[in-house]
Coordinates of C-alpha atoms in Angstrom, one line a residue:
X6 CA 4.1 5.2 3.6
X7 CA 7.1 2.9 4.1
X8 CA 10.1 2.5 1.3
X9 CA 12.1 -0.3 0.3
X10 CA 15.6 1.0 -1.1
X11 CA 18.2 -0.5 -3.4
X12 CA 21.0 1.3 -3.1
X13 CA 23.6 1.2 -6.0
X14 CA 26.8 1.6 -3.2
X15 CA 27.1 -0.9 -0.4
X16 CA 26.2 -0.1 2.8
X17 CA 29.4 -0.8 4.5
X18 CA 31.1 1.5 1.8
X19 CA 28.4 4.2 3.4
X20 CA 29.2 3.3 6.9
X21 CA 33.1 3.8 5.8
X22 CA 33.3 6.8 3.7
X23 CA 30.2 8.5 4.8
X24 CA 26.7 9.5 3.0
X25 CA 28.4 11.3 0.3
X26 CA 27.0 9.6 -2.8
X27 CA 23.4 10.3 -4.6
X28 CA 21.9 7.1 -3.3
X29 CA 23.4 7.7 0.5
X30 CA 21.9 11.0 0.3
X31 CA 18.5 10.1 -0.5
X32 CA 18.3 7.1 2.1
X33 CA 19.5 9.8 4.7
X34 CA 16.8 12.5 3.5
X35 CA 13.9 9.5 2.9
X36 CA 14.7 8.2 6.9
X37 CA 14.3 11.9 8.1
X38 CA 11.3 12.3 6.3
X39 CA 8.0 12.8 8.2
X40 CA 5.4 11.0 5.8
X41 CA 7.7 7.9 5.6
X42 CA 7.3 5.3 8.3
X43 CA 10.0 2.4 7.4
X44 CA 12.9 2.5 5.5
X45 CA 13.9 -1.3 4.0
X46 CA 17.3 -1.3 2.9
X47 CA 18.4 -4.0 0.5
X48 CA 21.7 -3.8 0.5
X49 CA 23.7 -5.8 -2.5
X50 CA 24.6 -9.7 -2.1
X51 CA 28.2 -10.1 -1.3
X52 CA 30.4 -12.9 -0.9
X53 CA 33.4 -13.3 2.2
X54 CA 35.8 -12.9 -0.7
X55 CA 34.7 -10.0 -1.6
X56 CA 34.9 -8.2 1.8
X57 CA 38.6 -9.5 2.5
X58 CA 39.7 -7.9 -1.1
X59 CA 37.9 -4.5 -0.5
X60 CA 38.7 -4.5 3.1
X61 CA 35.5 -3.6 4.2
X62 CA 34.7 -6.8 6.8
X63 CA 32.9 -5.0 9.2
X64 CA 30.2 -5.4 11.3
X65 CA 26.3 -3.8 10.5
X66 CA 25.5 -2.8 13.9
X67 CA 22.1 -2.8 15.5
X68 CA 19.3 -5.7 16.5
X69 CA 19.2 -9.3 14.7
X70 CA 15.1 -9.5 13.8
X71 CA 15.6 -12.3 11.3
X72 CA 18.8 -14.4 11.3
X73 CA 18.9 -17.3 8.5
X74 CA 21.8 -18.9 6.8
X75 CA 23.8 -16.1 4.8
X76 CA 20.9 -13.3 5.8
X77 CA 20.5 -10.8 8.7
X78 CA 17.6 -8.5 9.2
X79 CA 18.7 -5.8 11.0
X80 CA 17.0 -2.9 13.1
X81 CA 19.4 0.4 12.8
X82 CA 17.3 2.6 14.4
X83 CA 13.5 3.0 15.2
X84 CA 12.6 3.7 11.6
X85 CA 15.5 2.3 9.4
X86 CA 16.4 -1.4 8.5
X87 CA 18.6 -3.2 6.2
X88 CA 19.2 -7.0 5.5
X89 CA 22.8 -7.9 4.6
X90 CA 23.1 -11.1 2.7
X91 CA 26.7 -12.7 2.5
X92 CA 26.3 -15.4 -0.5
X93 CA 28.3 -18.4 -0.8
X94 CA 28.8 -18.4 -4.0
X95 CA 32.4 -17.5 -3.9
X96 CA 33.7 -19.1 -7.3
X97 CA 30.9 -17.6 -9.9
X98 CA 31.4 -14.3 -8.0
X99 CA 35.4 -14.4 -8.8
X100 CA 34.5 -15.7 -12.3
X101 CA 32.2 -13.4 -13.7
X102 CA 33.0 -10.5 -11.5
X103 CA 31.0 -7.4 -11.7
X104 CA 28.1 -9.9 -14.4
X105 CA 27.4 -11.6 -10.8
X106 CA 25.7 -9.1 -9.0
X107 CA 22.6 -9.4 -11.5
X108 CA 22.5 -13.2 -11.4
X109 CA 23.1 -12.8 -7.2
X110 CA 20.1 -10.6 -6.8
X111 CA 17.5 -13.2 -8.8
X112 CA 18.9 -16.1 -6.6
X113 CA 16.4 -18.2 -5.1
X114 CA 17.8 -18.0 -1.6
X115 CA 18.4 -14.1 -1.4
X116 CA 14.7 -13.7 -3.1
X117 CA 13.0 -15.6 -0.5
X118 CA 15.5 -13.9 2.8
X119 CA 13.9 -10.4 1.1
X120 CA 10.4 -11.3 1.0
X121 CA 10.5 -12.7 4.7
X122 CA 12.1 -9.5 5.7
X123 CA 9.3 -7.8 4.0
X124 CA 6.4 -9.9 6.0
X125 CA 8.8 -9.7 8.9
X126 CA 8.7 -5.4 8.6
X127 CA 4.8 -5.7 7.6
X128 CA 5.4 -3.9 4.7
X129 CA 2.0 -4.1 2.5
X130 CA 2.0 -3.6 -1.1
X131 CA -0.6 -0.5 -1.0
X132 CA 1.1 1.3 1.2
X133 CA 5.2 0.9 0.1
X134 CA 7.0 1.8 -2.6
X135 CA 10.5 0.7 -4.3
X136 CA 13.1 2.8 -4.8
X137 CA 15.7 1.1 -7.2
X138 CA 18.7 3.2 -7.9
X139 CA 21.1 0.3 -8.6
X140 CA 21.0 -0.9 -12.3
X141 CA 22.2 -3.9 -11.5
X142 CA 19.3 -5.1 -8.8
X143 CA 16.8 -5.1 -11.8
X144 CA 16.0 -8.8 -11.9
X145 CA 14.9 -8.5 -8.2
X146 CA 12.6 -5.8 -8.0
X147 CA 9.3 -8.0 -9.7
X148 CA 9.7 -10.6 -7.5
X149 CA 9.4 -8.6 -4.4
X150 CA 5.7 -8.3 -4.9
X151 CA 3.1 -6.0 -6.5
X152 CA 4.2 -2.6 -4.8
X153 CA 5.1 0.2 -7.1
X154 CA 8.6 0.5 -8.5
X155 CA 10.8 3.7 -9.2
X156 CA 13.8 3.5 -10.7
X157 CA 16.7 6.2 -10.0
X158 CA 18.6 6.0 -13.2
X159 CA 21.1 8.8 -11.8
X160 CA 24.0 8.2 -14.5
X161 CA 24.0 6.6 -17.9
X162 CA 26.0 3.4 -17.0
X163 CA 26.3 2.7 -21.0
X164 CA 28.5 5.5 -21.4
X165 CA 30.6 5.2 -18.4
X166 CA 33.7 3.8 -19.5
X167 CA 35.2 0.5 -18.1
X168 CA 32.2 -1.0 -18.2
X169 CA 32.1 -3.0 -21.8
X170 CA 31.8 -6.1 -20.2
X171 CA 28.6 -4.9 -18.4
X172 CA 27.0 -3.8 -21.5
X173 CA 24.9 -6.6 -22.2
X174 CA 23.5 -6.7 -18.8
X175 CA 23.3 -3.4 -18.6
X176 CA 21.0 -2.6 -21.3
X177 CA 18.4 -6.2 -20.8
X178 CA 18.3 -4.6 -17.1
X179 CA 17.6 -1.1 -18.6
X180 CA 15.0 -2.8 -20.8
X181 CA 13.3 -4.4 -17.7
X182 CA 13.2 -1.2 -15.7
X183 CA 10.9 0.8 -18.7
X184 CA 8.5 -1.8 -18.3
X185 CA 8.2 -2.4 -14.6
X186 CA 8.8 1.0 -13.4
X187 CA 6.6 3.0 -13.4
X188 CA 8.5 6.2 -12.8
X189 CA 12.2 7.0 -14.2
X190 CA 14.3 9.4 -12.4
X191 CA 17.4 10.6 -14.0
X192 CA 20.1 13.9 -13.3
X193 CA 20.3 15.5 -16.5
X194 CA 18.1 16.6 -19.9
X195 CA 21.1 14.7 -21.3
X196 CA 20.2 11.2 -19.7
X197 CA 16.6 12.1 -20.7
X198 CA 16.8 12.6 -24.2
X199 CA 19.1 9.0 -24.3
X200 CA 16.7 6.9 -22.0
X201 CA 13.4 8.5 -23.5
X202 CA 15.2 7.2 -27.5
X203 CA 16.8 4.1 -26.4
X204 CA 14.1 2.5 -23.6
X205 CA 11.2 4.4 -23.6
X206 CA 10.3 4.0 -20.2
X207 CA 6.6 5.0 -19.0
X208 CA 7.4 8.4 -17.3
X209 CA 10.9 9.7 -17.0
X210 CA 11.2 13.4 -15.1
X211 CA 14.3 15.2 -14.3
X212 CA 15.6 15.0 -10.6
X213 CA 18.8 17.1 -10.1
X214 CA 21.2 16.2 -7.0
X215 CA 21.1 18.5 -3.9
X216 CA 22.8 19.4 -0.7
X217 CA 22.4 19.3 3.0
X218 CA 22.5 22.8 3.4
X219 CA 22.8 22.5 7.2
X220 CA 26.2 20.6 7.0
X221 CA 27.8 23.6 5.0
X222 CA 26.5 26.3 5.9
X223 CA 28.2 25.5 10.0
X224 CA 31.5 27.2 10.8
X225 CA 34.2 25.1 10.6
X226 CA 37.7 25.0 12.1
X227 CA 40.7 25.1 9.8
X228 CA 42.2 21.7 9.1
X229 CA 45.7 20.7 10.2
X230 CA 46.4 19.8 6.8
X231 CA 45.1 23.1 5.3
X232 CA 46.4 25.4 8.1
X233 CA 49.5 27.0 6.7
X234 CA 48.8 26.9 3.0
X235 CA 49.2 30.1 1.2
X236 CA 46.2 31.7 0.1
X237 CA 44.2 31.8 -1.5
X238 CA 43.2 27.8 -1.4
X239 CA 42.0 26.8 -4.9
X240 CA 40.0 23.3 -4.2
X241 CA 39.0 20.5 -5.2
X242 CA 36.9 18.0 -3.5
X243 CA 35.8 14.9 -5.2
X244 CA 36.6 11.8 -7.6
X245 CA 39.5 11.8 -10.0
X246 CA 38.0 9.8 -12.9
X247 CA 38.3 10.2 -16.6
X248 CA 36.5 13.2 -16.2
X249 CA 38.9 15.2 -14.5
X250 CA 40.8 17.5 -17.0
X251 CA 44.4 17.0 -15.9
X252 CA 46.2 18.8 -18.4
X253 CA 43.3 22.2 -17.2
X254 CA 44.5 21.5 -13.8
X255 CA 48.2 21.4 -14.5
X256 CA 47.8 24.7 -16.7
X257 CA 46.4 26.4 -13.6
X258 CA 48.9 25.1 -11.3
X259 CA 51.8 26.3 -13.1
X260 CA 50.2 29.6 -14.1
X261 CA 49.4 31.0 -10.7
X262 CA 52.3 29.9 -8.6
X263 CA 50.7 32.3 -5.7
X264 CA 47.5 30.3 -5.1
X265 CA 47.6 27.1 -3.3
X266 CA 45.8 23.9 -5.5
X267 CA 44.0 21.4 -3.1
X268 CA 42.8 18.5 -3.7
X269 CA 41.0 15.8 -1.8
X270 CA 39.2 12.7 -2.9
X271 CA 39.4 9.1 -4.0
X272 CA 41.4 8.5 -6.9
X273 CA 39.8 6.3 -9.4
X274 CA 42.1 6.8 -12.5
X275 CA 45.5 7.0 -11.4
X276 CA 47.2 7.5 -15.0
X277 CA 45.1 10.9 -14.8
X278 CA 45.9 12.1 -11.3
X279 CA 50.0 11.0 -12.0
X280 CA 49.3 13.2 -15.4
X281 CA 49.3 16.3 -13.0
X282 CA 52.6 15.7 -11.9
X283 CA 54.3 17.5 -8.8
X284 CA 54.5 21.5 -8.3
X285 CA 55.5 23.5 -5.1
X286 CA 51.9 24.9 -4.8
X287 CA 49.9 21.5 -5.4
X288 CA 49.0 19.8 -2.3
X289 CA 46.8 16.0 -2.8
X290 CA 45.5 15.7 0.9
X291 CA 43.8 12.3 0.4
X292 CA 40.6 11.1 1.0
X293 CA 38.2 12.3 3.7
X294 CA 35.2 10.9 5.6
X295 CA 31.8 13.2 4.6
X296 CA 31.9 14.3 8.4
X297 CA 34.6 16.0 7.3
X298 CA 34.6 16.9 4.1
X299 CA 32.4 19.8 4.6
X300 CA 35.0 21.7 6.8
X301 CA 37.6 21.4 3.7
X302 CA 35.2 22.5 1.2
X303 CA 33.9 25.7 3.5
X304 CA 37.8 26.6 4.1
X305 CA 38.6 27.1 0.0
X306 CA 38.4 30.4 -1.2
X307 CA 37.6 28.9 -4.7
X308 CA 35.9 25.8 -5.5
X309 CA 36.9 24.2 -9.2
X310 CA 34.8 22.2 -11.4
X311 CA 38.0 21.2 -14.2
X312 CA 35.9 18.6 -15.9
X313 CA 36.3 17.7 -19.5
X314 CA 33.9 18.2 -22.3
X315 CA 32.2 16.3 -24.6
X316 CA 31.9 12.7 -25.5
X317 CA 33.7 11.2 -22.5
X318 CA 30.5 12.8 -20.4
X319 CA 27.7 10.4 -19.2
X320 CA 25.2 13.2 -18.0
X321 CA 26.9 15.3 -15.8
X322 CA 25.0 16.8 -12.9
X323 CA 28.0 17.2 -10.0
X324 CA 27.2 17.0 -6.3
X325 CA 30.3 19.1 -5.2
X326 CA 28.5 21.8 -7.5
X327 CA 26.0 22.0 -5.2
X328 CA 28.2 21.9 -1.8
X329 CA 30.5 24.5 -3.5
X330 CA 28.0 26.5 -3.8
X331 CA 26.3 26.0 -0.4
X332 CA 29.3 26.5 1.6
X333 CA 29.3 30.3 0.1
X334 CA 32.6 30.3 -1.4
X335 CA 33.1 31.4 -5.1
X336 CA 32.6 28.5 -7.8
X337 CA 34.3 28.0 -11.1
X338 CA 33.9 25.4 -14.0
X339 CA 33.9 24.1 -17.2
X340 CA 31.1 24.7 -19.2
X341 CA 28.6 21.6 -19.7
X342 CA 28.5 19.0 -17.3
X343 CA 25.8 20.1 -16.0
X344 CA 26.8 23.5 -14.4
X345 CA 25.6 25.5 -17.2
X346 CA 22.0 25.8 -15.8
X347 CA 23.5 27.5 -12.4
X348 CA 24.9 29.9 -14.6
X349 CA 23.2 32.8 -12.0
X350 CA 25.4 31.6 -9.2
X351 CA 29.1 30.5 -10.5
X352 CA 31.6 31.2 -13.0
X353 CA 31.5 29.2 -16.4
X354 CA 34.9 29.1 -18.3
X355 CA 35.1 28.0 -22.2
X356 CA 39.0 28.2 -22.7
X357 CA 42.0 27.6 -20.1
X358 CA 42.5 31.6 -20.4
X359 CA 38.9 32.6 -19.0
X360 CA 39.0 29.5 -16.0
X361 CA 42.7 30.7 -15.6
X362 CA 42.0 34.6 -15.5
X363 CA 38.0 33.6 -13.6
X364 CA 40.3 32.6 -10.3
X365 CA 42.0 35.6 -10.1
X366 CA 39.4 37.5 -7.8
X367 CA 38.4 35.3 -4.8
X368 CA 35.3 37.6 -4.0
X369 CA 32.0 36.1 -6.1
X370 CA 29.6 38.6 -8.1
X371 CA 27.0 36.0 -8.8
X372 CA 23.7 35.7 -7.3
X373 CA 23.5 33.5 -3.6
X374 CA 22.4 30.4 -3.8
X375 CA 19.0 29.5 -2.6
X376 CA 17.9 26.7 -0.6
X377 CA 14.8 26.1 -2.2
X378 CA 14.1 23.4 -4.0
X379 CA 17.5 22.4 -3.9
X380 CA 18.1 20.3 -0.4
X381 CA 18.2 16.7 0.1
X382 CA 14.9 16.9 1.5
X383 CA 13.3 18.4 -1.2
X384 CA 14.4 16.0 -3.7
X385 CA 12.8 13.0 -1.3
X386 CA 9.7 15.4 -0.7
X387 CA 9.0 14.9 -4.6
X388 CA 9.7 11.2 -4.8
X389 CA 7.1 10.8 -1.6
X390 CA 4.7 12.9 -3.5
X391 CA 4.7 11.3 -6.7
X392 CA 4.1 8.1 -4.7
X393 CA 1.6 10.0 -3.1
X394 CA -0.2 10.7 -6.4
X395 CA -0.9 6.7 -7.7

């Protein structure tokens, strides 16, 4: 079988940050995979504008197969392409901003580059599938041809915040989706429950995130920039969003002035990570590349999970939950956002007393955590199968 994939991230942000993100992931586990042939990347129209702003102007490597005005299709590896289209359209783009990507994927010119990439790749509708898992690529997927679509919902983009302007498109793409698609993905019962009311798509099944066991289960050195710390390291590695419970955080800081509070990651809501203001025994050590991510996260002693609860959630089912717990060190959270159904393997705190006195002991008393069913590879196992079963 051969897949074409729309990922939600650009590939360039993949190439800079590494495959750290849900749709990276699967692309990684779906090119390793030994029933799958080709991999077809789409990866989202840009415009030169766009690249200067987000710094991100560089170059796709591998071999040119199709070269037309604004679209490449290139060969990454023996299994693996991806056309990159740069668009033109450089003053809609900067006037309706994030509206543009919809209108970008139904234009004329990028339709027509995708289907000769497709012929190009001999790609045959009875033997490929689609894999959307970018809600705004919707109003392409149909006119790529008959093959069968599946959509990876992942999060519920209508209750992310900061994206009112979206919601319009948002929900007539949503709308499209349950009726072209003829399987729905999603990371919580949460998502579920809200897609199944609001869309009613055909089939909607629940497909958790996983990890690449492999990756942290390896010995790592320590870091420059964690060696020297007093332990024991309490960590954090991910996104600080409006997710992230500073005033939780800052409670814990100040209360165990013994421990060492780490964080790395992209911050994505400044007024929230300035909100944890500055202590002695809080160290922010930036961003890191997913090569080396894993040697952070397998050098805590205690990975955190200091989320908020309740309405501010959009279906919560954390990938650093999964890597905490791969790379064998003790895990603590928040209850909800997902966690609660790995109850067996980490700590779940209620109140800032039981996550404060839950850190206190860095030795876990939960269960191990098992690889089954819970790699990369088995997630993209059960997409191929379900494909399998039309």
């Amino acid at each position: 079988m051969n897949i074409i994939i729309l990922p939600y991230h650009d590939w360039r942000k993949i190439l800079l940050e590494g495959a750290r993100t849900r749709d990276a992931h699967f692309i990684e586990a779906l090119r390793r995979h030994h029933k799958v042939n080709k991999v077809l990347i789409i990866n989202r129209p840009y415009t030169p504008l766009e690249l200067y702003l987000k710094k991100k102007n560089i170059p796709v490597s591998g071999d040119i197969l199709l070269h037309e005005k604004g679209g490449k299709l290139i060969k990454i590896d023996d299994k693996t392409f991806i056309t990159d289209f740069e668009s033109y359209d450089i003053i809609n783009h900067a006037r309706f901003r994030r509206k543009w990507y919809s209108k970008a994927y139904a234009a004329t010119k990028f339709v027509a580059f995708q289907r000769k990439s497709i012929e190009k790749l001999g790609l045959r509708e009875d033997d490929t599938l689609i894999l959307n898992q970018n809600i705004l690529s919707a109003p392409l997927c149909s006119k790529l041809g008959k093959m069968p679509l599946f959509f990876d919902a992942w999060d519920n983009f209508l209750l992310m915040p900061g994206l009112s302007d979206l919601r319009e498109t948002l929900t007539t793409n949503y709308q499209l989706l349950s009726k072209q698609a003829r399987q729905w993905y999603t990371n919580s019962q949460q998502n579920i429950a809200y897609f199944h009311d609001t869309f009613g798509p055909k089939n909607i099944k629940l497909l958790k995130n996983g990890v690449d066991f492999s990756l942290f289960k390896k010995n790592y050195e320590i870091p420059n920039d964690l060696e020297g710390l007093q332990r024991p390291i309490v960590g954090f590695g991910g996104k600080v969003t409006h997710l992230f419970d500073a005033d939780l955080y800052r409670h814990l800081i100040e209360r165990n002035p013994d421990k060492s509070f780490v964080l790395i990651g992209q911050i994505l809501d400044k007024a929230v990570f300035n909100s944890i203001g500055n202590h002695p025994n809080f160290y922010y050590l930036g961003d890191k590349h997913y090569n080396q991510y894993a040697s952070y996260i397998t050098n805590f002693d205690i990975g955190i999970i200091p989320y908020k609860i309740g309405k501010s959630q959009h279906g919560g089912d954390s990938i650093k939950v999964y890597e905490y717990l791969a790379a064998g060190i003790k895990v603590v959270g928040t209850n909800d956002n997902g966690i609660e159904n790995h109850g067996e393997f980490l700590y779940i705190a209620h109140t800032k007393e039981q996550f404060h006195d839950m850190i206190q002991e860095v030795k876990s008393n939960r269960e191990p955590f098992c690889v089954d069913n819970h790699s990369w590879e088995a997630k993209a196992t059960e997409i191929v199968n379900d494909f399998q079963k039309i």
